[in-house]
Coordinates of C-alpha atoms in Angstrom, one line a residue:
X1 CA 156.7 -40.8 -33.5
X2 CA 156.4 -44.6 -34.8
X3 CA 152.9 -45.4 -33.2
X4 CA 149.8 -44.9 -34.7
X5 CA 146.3 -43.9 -34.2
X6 CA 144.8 -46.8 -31.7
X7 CA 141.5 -46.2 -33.5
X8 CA 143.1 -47.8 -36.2
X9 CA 144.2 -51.0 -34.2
X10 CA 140.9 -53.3 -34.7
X11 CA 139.8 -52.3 -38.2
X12 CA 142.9 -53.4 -39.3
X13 CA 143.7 -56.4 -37.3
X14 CA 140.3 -57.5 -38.6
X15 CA 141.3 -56.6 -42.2
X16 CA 144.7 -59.3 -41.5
X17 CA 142.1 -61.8 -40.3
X18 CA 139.8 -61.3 -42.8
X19 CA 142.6 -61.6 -45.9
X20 CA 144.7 -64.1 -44.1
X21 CA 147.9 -63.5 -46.2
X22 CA 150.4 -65.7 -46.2
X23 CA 153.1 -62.9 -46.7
X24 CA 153.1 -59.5 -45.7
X25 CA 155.0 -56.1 -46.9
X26 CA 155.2 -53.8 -43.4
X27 CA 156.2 -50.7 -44.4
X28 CA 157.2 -48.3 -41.9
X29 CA 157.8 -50.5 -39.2
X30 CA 158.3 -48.3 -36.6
X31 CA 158.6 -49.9 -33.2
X32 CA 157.2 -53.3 -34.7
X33 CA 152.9 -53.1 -33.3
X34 CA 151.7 -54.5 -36.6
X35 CA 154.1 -57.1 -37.2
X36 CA 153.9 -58.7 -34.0
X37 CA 149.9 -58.1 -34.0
X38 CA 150.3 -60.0 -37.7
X39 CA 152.3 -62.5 -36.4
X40 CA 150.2 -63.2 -33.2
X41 CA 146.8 -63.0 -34.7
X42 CA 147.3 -64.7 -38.1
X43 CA 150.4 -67.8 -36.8
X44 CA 148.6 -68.0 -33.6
X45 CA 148.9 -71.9 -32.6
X46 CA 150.8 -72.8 -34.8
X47 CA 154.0 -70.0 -32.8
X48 CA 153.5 -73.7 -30.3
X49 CA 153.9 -76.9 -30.8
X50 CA 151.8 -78.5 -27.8
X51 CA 151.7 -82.5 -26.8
X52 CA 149.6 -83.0 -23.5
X53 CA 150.8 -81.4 -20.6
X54 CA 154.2 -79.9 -22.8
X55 CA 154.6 -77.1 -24.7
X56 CA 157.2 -75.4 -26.6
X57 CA 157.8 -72.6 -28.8
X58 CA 157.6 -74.2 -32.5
X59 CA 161.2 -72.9 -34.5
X60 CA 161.1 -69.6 -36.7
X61 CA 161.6 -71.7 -39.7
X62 CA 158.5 -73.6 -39.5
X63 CA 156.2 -70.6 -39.0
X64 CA 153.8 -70.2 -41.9
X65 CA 153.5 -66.4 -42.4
X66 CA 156.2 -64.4 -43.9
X67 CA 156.2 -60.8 -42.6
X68 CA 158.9 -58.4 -43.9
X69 CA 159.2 -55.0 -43.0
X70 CA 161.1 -51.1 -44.3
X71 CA 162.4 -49.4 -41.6
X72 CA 164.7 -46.2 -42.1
X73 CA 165.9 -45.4 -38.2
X74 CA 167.3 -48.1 -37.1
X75 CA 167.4 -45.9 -33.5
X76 CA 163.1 -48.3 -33.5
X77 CA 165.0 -51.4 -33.7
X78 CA 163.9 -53.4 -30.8
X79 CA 163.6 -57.5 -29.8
X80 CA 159.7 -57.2 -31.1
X81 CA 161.2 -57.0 -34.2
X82 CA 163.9 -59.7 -34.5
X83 CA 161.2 -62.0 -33.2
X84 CA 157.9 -61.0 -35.7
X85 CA 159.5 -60.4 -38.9
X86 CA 161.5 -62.4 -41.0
X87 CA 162.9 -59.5 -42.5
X88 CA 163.7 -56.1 -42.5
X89 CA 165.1 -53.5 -44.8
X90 CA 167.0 -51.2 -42.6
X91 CA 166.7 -48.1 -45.4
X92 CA 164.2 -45.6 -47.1
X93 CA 160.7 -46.9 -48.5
X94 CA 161.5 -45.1 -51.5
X95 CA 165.3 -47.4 -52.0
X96 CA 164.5 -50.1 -50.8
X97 CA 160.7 -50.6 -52.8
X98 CA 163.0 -50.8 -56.0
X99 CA 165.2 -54.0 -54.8
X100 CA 162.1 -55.5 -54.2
X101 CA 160.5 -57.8 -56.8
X102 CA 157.0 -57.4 -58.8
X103 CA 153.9 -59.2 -56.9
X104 CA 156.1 -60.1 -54.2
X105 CA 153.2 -59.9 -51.3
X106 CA 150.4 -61.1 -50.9
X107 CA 149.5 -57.8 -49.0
X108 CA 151.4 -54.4 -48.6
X109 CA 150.3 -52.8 -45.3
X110 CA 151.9 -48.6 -45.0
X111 CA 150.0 -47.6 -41.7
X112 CA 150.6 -43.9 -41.2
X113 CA 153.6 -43.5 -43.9
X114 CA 152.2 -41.6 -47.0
X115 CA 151.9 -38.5 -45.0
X116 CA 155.8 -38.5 -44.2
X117 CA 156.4 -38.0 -48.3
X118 CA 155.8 -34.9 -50.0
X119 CA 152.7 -35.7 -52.7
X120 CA 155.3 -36.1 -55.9
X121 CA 157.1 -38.7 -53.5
X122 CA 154.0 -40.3 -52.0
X123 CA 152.6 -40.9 -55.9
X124 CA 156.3 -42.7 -56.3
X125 CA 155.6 -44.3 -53.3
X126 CA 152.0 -45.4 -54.3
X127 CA 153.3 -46.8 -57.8
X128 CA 156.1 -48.7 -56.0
X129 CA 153.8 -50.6 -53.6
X130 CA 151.1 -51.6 -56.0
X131 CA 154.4 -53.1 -57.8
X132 CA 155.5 -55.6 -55.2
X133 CA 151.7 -56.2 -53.9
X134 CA 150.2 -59.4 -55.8
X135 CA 146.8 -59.2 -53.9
X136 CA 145.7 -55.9 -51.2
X137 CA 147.4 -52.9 -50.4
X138 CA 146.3 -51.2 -47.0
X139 CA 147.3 -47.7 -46.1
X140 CA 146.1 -45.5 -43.8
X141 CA 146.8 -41.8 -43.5
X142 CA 145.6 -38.6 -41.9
X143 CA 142.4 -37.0 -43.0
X144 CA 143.9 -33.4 -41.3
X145 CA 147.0 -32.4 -41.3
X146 CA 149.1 -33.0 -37.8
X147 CA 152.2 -30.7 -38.0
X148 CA 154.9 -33.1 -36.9
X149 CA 159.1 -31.9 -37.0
X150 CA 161.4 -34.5 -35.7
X151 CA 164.7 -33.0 -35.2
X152 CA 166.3 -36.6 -34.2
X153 CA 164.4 -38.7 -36.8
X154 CA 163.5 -36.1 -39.8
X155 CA 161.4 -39.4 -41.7
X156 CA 158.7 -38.4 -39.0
X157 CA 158.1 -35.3 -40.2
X158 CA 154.4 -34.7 -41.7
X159 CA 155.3 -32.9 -45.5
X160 CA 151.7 -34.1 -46.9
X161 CA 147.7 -34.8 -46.4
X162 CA 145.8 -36.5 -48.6
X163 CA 141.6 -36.7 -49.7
X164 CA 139.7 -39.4 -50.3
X165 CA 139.4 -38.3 -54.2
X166 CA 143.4 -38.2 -54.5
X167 CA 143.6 -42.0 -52.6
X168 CA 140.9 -43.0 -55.0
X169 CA 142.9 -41.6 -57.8
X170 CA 145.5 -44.0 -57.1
X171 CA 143.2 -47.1 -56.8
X172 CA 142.6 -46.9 -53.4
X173 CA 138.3 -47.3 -53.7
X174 CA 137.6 -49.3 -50.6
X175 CA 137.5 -47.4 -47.3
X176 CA 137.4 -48.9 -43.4
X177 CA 135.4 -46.3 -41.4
X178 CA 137.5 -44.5 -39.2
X179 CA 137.2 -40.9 -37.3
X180 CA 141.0 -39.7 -37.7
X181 CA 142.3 -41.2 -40.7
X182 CA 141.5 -42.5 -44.3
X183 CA 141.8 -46.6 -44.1
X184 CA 142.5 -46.9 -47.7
X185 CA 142.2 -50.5 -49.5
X186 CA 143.8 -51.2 -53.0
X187 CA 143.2 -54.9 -54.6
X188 CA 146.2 -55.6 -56.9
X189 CA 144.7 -58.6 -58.8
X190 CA 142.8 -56.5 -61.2
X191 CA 145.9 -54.2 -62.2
X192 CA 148.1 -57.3 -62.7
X193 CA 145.3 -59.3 -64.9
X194 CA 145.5 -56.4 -67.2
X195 CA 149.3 -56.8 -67.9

């Protein structure tokens, strides 16, 4: 269902720390964890305005991180969301990537979403990401294949696995250690220099 392996959790926080975009593509929201994790570990302080002994909560619209997110069941939506992300695209990855405009993010994060495609729709998938991203892509998928059937939500089930080679086919040739899935990193500045 829309929650991923907690083995993931760290490596990838650390990756957000680490890059400190200033936007961020989430794509397969789910029920929200890495949007709010984004929001909380990269805004931080700046969520508060503090003077002395007062505090308040500093308005949306000053917040310096954009985080956007592509969600298709809406059934996830929860408060988490409406509070992390400044956006979300309540349809498929595969229409809404197409609306989106070229080098749009500063990183593309897809945490546990390739393997919901079939591989002809995950390579569409791939090609449409590496579109909007202007700087990293991060995905993460897993390395066996976990037969998954969602009768209420069918975009959960598990129609592909993918290898190492095949993710470093597509451009993905850094990897974040990690027992139970491939932690895949693209960079995008070297693909748009070239155009």
């Amino acid at each position: 269902m829309p929650f991923s392996q907690s083995s993931q959790l760290s490596s990838i926080v650390g990756f957000l720390e680490m890059l400190q975009p200033t936007s961020i593509l989430d794509i397969g929201v789910g029920m929200g964890q890495y949007g709010f994790l984004a929001r909380t570990n990269l805004e931080n302080e700046h969520l508060f305005i503090v003077n002395g002994a007062n505090a308040i909560q500093r308005p949306k619209g000053e917040w310096k991180i954009r985080i956007d997110g592509i969600e298709a069941f809406k059934t996830y939506r929860t408060p988490i969301h409406d509070y992390a992300y400044d956006h979300i695209y309540w349809d498929d990855a595969l229409d809404a990537l197409p609306k989106i405009n070229d080098n749009e993010y500063e990183l593309v994060l897809a945490i546990d979403v390739l393997e919901h495609f079939t591989t002809e729709q995950g390579i569409i998938f791939l090609n449409q990401i590496k579109r909007v991203s202007k700087n990293k892509i991060l995905i993460s998928t897993p390395k066996t294949f976990i037969h998954q059937e969602v009768e209420a939500n069918p975009f959960e089930n598990h129609r592909s696995l993918w290898s190492e080679s095949q993710l470093i086919e597509q451009g993905f040739v850094e990897t974040i250690p990690n027992d139970f899935s491939w932690i895949s990193i693209h960079s995008s500045a070297s693909v748009h220099e070239k155009r």
